[in-house]
Short mmCIF file of C-alpha atoms in Angstrom, two decimals:
data_model
loop_
_atom_site.label_atom_id
_atom_site.label_comp_id
_atom_site.label_asym_id
_atom_site.label_seq_id
_atom_site.Cartn_x
_atom_site.Cartn_y
_atom_site.Cartn_z
CA UNK A 1 -58.13 173.82 -125.96
CA UNK A 2 -55.33 172.75 -124.28
CA UNK A 3 -53.40 174.68 -121.31
CA UNK A 4 -52.77 177.62 -123.40
CA UNK A 5 -51.24 181.20 -122.09
CA UNK A 6 -53.92 182.54 -120.54
CA UNK A 7 -55.26 186.28 -121.15
CA UNK A 8 -55.07 189.18 -118.52
CA UNK A 9 -58.80 188.72 -117.91
CA UNK A 10 -57.68 185.37 -116.38
CA UNK A 11 -54.96 185.85 -114.32
CA UNK A 12 -55.04 189.31 -113.42
CA UNK A 13 -51.97 190.20 -115.13
CA UNK A 14 -51.61 193.84 -116.12
CA UNK A 15 -52.61 194.67 -120.37
CA UNK A 16 -51.07 197.05 -122.22
CA UNK A 17 -53.28 199.24 -123.56
CA UNK A 18 -51.17 202.38 -125.25
CA UNK A 19 -51.78 202.79 -128.68
CA UNK A 20 -55.05 200.55 -128.40
CA UNK A 21 -56.41 199.56 -131.72
CA UNK A 22 -59.41 197.57 -130.64
CA UNK A 23 -59.98 196.00 -134.45
CA UNK A 24 -57.02 194.75 -134.59
CA UNK A 25 -56.95 193.40 -131.11
CA UNK A 26 -60.05 191.29 -131.49
CA UNK A 27 -59.01 190.48 -135.18
CA UNK A 28 -55.60 189.11 -133.22
CA UNK A 29 -57.96 187.45 -130.25
CA UNK A 30 -59.96 185.17 -132.67
CA UNK A 31 -56.92 184.50 -134.81
CA UNK A 32 -55.09 183.48 -131.63
CA UNK A 33 -58.57 181.23 -130.48
CA UNK A 34 -58.88 179.64 -134.33
CA UNK A 35 -55.18 178.45 -134.03
CA UNK A 36 -55.45 176.96 -130.81
CA UNK A 37 -58.80 174.50 -132.17
CA UNK A 38 -56.58 173.93 -135.14
CA UNK A 39 -53.60 172.88 -132.37
CA UNK A 40 -55.92 170.73 -130.63
CA UNK A 41 -57.64 168.84 -133.27
CA UNK A 42 -54.16 168.16 -134.30
CA UNK A 43 -53.31 166.42 -130.57
CA UNK A 44 -56.56 164.95 -130.63
CA UNK A 45 -55.48 163.21 -134.01
CA UNK A 46 -52.50 161.96 -133.01
CA UNK A 47 -53.37 160.85 -129.39
CA UNK A 48 -54.47 157.55 -130.61
CA UNK A 49 -51.00 156.60 -132.37
CA UNK A 50 -48.59 158.15 -129.84
CA UNK A 51 -48.04 158.40 -126.41
CA UNK A 52 -48.65 162.06 -125.03
CA UNK A 53 -45.15 162.33 -123.99
CA UNK A 54 -44.05 162.63 -127.35
CA UNK A 55 -46.86 165.19 -128.16
CA UNK A 56 -45.92 166.71 -125.20
CA UNK A 57 -42.34 166.87 -126.22
CA UNK A 58 -42.99 168.45 -129.72
CA UNK A 59 -45.98 170.83 -128.37
CA UNK A 60 -43.21 172.12 -126.06
CA UNK A 61 -40.13 172.02 -127.95
CA UNK A 62 -41.06 173.44 -130.74
CA UNK A 63 -43.22 176.27 -128.98
CA UNK A 64 -39.82 177.20 -127.43
CA UNK A 65 -37.70 177.22 -130.74
CA UNK A 66 -40.79 180.31 -131.37
CA UNK A 67 -40.63 181.80 -128.13
CA UNK A 68 -37.13 181.98 -126.79
CA UNK A 69 -35.82 184.31 -129.34
CA UNK A 70 -38.69 186.39 -128.39
CA UNK A 71 -38.29 186.38 -125.10
CA UNK A 72 -34.39 187.03 -125.47
CA UNK A 73 -35.37 190.09 -127.90
CA UNK A 74 -38.48 191.80 -125.77
CA UNK A 75 -36.74 191.18 -122.28
CA UNK A 76 -33.43 191.91 -122.72
CA UNK A 77 -31.57 189.33 -122.83
CA UNK A 78 -29.67 188.40 -119.46
CA UNK A 79 -32.23 190.44 -117.23
CA UNK A 80 -34.48 187.24 -117.97
CA UNK A 81 -31.69 184.74 -116.26
CA UNK A 82 -31.80 187.51 -113.02
CA UNK A 83 -35.51 188.00 -112.88
CA UNK A 84 -35.81 183.85 -113.06
CA UNK A 85 -33.09 183.56 -110.43
CA UNK A 86 -35.59 185.43 -107.88
CA UNK A 87 -38.62 183.29 -108.45
CA UNK A 88 -37.54 179.76 -109.18
CA UNK A 89 -40.20 177.93 -107.21
CA UNK A 90 -43.08 180.59 -108.71
CA UNK A 91 -41.74 179.63 -112.41
CA UNK A 92 -41.21 175.62 -111.79
CA UNK A 93 -44.83 174.86 -110.24
CA UNK A 94 -46.42 176.75 -112.87
CA UNK A 95 -44.64 174.72 -115.59
CA UNK A 96 -45.79 172.03 -113.61
CA UNK A 97 -49.04 172.57 -113.35
CA UNK A 98 -49.09 173.69 -117.15
CA UNK A 99 -47.88 170.16 -118.01
CA UNK A 100 -50.10 168.54 -115.83
CA UNK A 101 -53.19 170.16 -117.82
CA UNK A 102 -52.31 169.77 -120.95
CA UNK A 103 -51.03 165.74 -120.70
CA UNK A 104 -54.73 165.15 -118.89
CA UNK A 105 -56.32 166.72 -121.91
CA UNK A 106 -54.34 164.49 -124.15
CA UNK A 107 -55.86 161.69 -122.44
CA UNK A 108 -59.50 162.97 -122.41
CA UNK A 109 -59.14 164.02 -125.98
CA UNK A 110 -59.55 160.34 -126.89
CA UNK A 111 -62.46 159.88 -126.47
CA UNK A 112 -64.17 162.97 -125.92
CA UNK A 113 -65.15 165.40 -129.02
CA UNK A 114 -63.58 168.96 -129.07
CA UNK A 115 -65.97 170.97 -128.11
CA UNK A 116 -67.13 168.81 -124.88
CA UNK A 117 -63.63 169.30 -123.72
CA UNK A 118 -64.08 172.88 -124.57
CA UNK A 119 -67.56 173.43 -122.10
CA UNK A 120 -65.51 171.81 -119.41
CA UNK A 121 -62.78 173.82 -119.91
CA UNK A 122 -64.80 176.80 -119.84
CA UNK A 123 -65.14 176.13 -116.39
CA UNK A 124 -61.68 177.08 -115.54
CA UNK A 125 -62.08 180.77 -115.04
CA UNK A 126 -65.20 179.55 -112.67
CA UNK A 127 -62.31 177.53 -110.42
CA UNK A 128 -60.42 179.83 -110.46
CA UNK A 129 -62.93 182.79 -108.93
CA UNK A 130 -63.37 179.83 -106.38
CA UNK A 131 -60.05 178.99 -105.45
CA UNK A 132 -58.73 183.08 -105.28
CA UNK A 133 -60.83 183.24 -101.94
CA UNK A 134 -58.92 180.42 -100.01
CA UNK A 135 -55.45 180.60 -101.99
CA UNK A 136 -54.92 184.43 -103.00
CA UNK A 137 -56.86 186.08 -100.26
CA UNK A 138 -59.24 187.76 -102.52
CA UNK A 139 -63.02 189.01 -101.86
CA UNK A 140 -65.36 187.37 -104.05
CA UNK A 141 -68.74 188.90 -103.98
CA UNK A 142 -72.26 187.20 -104.36
CA UNK A 143 -72.48 188.21 -107.98
CA UNK A 144 -69.64 186.06 -109.13
CA UNK A 145 -70.19 183.51 -106.64
CA UNK A 146 -73.72 183.53 -108.41
CA UNK A 147 -72.19 183.13 -111.22
CA UNK A 148 -69.71 180.14 -110.15
CA UNK A 149 -72.82 178.29 -109.01
CA UNK A 150 -74.35 178.84 -112.62
CA UNK A 151 -71.39 177.74 -114.47
CA UNK A 152 -70.74 174.40 -112.01
CA UNK A 153 -74.81 173.88 -113.22
CA UNK A 154 -73.18 173.78 -116.81
CA UNK A 155 -70.37 171.34 -116.27
CA UNK A 156 -73.07 168.99 -115.15
CA UNK A 157 -75.18 169.43 -117.79
CA UNK A 158 -72.49 168.76 -120.29
CA UNK A 159 -70.87 166.08 -118.44
CA UNK A 160 -74.20 164.47 -117.47
CA UNK A 161 -72.21 162.05 -114.52
CA UNK A 162 -74.16 158.91 -114.20
CA UNK A 163 -75.77 158.81 -117.12
CA UNK A 164 -74.78 156.91 -120.48
CA UNK A 165 -73.43 160.13 -122.07
CA UNK A 166 -70.30 160.05 -119.22
CA UNK A 167 -67.73 158.43 -120.18
CA UNK A 168 -64.12 158.14 -118.21
CA UNK A 169 -62.43 160.36 -120.25
CA UNK A 170 -64.14 163.12 -119.11
CA UNK A 171 -62.31 162.68 -115.67
CA UNK A 172 -59.04 163.03 -117.39
CA UNK A 173 -60.76 166.33 -118.51
CA UNK A 174 -62.08 167.43 -114.99
CA UNK A 175 -58.48 166.92 -113.86
CA UNK A 176 -56.89 168.77 -116.64
CA UNK A 177 -59.74 171.45 -115.84
CA UNK A 178 -58.32 171.43 -112.02
CA UNK A 179 -54.65 171.20 -113.25
CA UNK A 180 -55.32 174.46 -116.12
CA UNK A 181 -57.15 176.59 -112.56
CA UNK A 182 -54.71 175.95 -110.40
CA UNK A 183 -51.94 177.07 -113.57
CA UNK A 184 -53.59 179.94 -113.83
CA UNK A 185 -54.05 181.25 -110.53
CA UNK A 186 -50.11 180.12 -109.94
CA UNK A 187 -49.51 182.37 -113.31
CA UNK A 188 -50.87 185.29 -111.10
CA UNK A 189 -48.72 184.96 -107.98
CA UNK A 190 -45.34 184.12 -110.92
CA UNK A 191 -46.64 187.01 -113.00
CA UNK A 192 -46.37 189.46 -110.00
CA UNK A 193 -42.71 188.60 -109.93
CA UNK A 194 -41.25 187.87 -113.61
CA UNK A 195 -42.26 189.23 -116.60
CA UNK A 196 -45.23 187.18 -119.00
CA UNK A 197 -42.62 186.60 -121.45
CA UNK A 198 -40.47 184.59 -119.22
CA UNK A 199 -43.75 182.96 -117.72
CA UNK A 200 -44.39 181.57 -121.43
CA UNK A 201 -40.79 180.51 -121.73
CA UNK A 202 -40.18 178.84 -118.84
CA UNK A 203 -43.46 176.97 -119.27
CA UNK A 204 -42.50 175.51 -122.73
CA UNK A 205 -38.76 174.76 -121.52
CA UNK A 206 -40.52 172.55 -118.48
CA UNK A 207 -42.80 170.81 -121.18
CA UNK A 208 -39.82 169.37 -122.99
CA UNK A 209 -37.63 168.90 -120.24
CA UNK A 210 -40.62 166.61 -117.96
CA UNK A 211 -41.83 164.86 -121.56
CA UNK A 212 -38.23 164.16 -123.21
CA UNK A 213 -37.09 160.88 -121.04
CA UNK A 214 -41.03 159.58 -120.87
CA UNK A 215 -40.90 160.53 -125.23
CA UNK A 216 -37.94 158.66 -125.52
CA UNK A 217 -38.90 155.46 -123.43
CA UNK A 218 -42.00 155.29 -125.32
CA UNK A 219 -41.17 156.76 -128.69
CA UNK A 220 -43.10 155.50 -131.96
CA UNK A 221 -41.29 156.34 -134.69
CA UNK A 222 -43.85 158.78 -136.98
CA UNK A 223 -44.48 158.82 -140.64
CA UNK A 224 -43.40 162.34 -142.98
CA UNK A 225 -47.14 163.01 -142.53
CA UNK A 226 -47.54 162.33 -138.44
CA UNK A 227 -44.39 164.24 -138.31
CA UNK A 228 -45.72 166.96 -139.81
CA UNK A 229 -48.48 166.83 -137.58
CA UNK A 230 -46.28 166.83 -134.70
CA UNK A 231 -44.36 169.76 -135.63
CA UNK A 232 -47.47 171.73 -136.58
CA UNK A 233 -48.73 170.96 -132.74
CA UNK A 234 -45.77 172.87 -131.64
CA UNK A 235 -45.80 175.63 -134.44
CA UNK A 236 -49.37 176.24 -134.42
CA UNK A 237 -49.06 176.61 -130.77
CA UNK A 238 -46.41 179.08 -130.57
CA UNK A 239 -47.75 181.05 -133.21
CA UNK A 240 -51.57 181.05 -130.94
CA UNK A 241 -49.45 182.41 -127.95
CA UNK A 242 -47.75 185.36 -129.90
CA UNK A 243 -50.85 186.18 -131.46
CA UNK A 244 -52.55 186.27 -128.11
CA UNK A 245 -50.03 188.18 -126.76
CA UNK A 246 -50.41 190.67 -129.51
CA UNK A 247 -54.37 190.77 -128.96
CA UNK A 248 -53.83 191.93 -125.32
CA UNK A 249 -51.16 194.57 -126.50
CA UNK A 250 -53.73 196.05 -128.92
CA UNK A 251 -56.67 196.43 -126.61
CA UNK A 252 -57.79 196.45 -123.39
CA UNK A 253 -58.49 192.50 -121.67
CA UNK A 254 -62.05 193.29 -120.89
CA UNK A 255 -62.63 194.37 -124.38
CA UNK A 256 -60.84 190.99 -126.14
CA UNK A 257 -61.47 188.53 -123.59
CA UNK A 258 -64.80 187.69 -124.55
CA UNK A 259 -63.74 186.66 -127.56
CA UNK A 260 -62.14 183.44 -125.91
CA UNK A 261 -65.51 182.05 -126.14
CA UNK A 262 -65.39 181.72 -130.22
CA UNK A 263 -63.49 178.72 -129.46
CA UNK A 264 -66.84 176.48 -129.33
CA UNK A 265 -67.87 177.57 -133.16
CA UNK A 266 -64.23 176.57 -134.31
CA UNK A 267 -64.33 173.14 -132.36
CA UNK A 268 -67.52 172.80 -133.46
CA UNK A 269 -66.83 173.00 -136.71
CA UNK A 270 -63.35 171.16 -136.62
CA UNK A 271 -65.00 168.57 -134.82
CA UNK A 272 -67.94 167.64 -137.20
CA UNK A 273 -65.43 168.21 -140.20
CA UNK A 274 -62.78 166.00 -139.05
CA UNK A 275 -63.89 163.38 -136.53
CA UNK A 276 -67.77 163.87 -137.60
CA UNK A 277 -68.91 164.90 -133.93
CA UNK A 278 -72.42 166.36 -133.62
CA UNK A 279 -72.61 167.66 -130.36
CA UNK A 280 -75.56 166.98 -128.08
CA UNK A 281 -78.46 169.50 -126.92
CA UNK A 282 -77.20 168.97 -123.60
CA UNK A 283 -73.66 170.47 -124.57
CA UNK A 284 -74.99 173.30 -125.96
CA UNK A 285 -77.10 174.27 -123.19
CA UNK A 286 -74.36 173.76 -120.62
CA UNK A 287 -72.22 175.61 -123.03
CA UNK A 288 -74.78 178.58 -122.97
CA UNK A 289 -75.25 178.65 -119.69
CA UNK A 290 -70.74 178.22 -118.84
CA UNK A 291 -70.70 181.19 -121.53
CA UNK A 292 -73.19 183.15 -119.89
CA UNK A 293 -71.20 182.57 -116.67
CA UNK A 294 -67.56 183.36 -117.70
CA UNK A 295 -68.97 186.38 -119.04
CA UNK A 296 -70.69 187.26 -116.20
CA UNK A 297 -67.37 186.83 -114.24
CA UNK A 298 -65.78 188.83 -117.29
CA UNK A 299 -68.11 191.85 -116.49
CA UNK A 300 -67.51 191.81 -112.60
CA UNK A 301 -64.13 191.95 -112.44
CA UNK A 302 -64.40 195.35 -115.38
CA UNK A 303 -66.73 196.61 -113.01
CA UNK A 304 -64.68 196.12 -109.76
CA UNK A 305 -61.42 197.52 -111.52
CA UNK A 306 -63.34 200.42 -112.81
CA UNK A 307 -64.28 201.38 -109.20
CA UNK A 308 -60.76 200.33 -107.83
CA UNK A 309 -59.45 203.05 -110.52
CA UNK A 310 -61.96 205.67 -109.48
CA UNK A 311 -61.13 205.55 -105.83
CA UNK A 312 -57.19 205.69 -106.80
CA UNK A 313 -55.59 208.72 -104.81
CA UNK A 314 -54.43 211.47 -108.18
CA UNK A 315 -50.95 212.12 -107.74
CA UNK A 316 -49.61 214.94 -109.61
CA UNK A 317 -51.07 215.89 -113.44
CA UNK A 318 -54.86 215.96 -113.52
#
């Protein structure tokens, strides 16, 4: 699961609920997660033949060709430029963290099965919850702290540190997940200053710019099939981001966010079909704990949001 555009449920960004269509929102979320799993499979296939920088270049560059015209149309054109000038530091930080996350995941994919890396990545919302106290000065109650502890127990079960299953690539997965969690937090602050569509475009732009010199230095000429795969990573990733944005415009975040965990099904199926990977029983046990912890945090966020709305003063109308 690559460093993708996060949902409002995990970033604290507002979701659009006007003209809700819950069923369509769920379908779009399932499609987005399926596309991300396909993108991850393509990336894992190509990590043994190409340097990470070359894959990052195609991931960012092709996605940028999809997202930039959409952002220009939805964001009001020159207004996006004015927004970027208001928060250049926040946009740069978000882009750097996103780049670091995906680069780390590409290194992890050389050895780790898709479903195991996906399990480790499910710890990101738990890390966000833990880090939101010192970094964002947010209050976290005993319920969410308990979920964090359970979730990290699930990570340890999947990783089995000190055991025969633990491999060096797992360290890259941990580093990538930490980058990813910090990226989510950076998007909270950036999203309060500029539009989410601008954040998505600048992330793709920064990834492209950073990867370009390293990709040219280590360039490996691809075959026609490999070139199609490299382009497919950016194309599928860009389409997946569009589906994700669409999902949260059609239905409330609390409804569609839990379907992010469908990645486990896609990753297990694709991992077996493409690589012959069969997840160990410890992986499934860890996934159960991680999924339960993540869903419980989403549930608590939903309750807190409902309480905040009920305590908010009513101004005008009913």
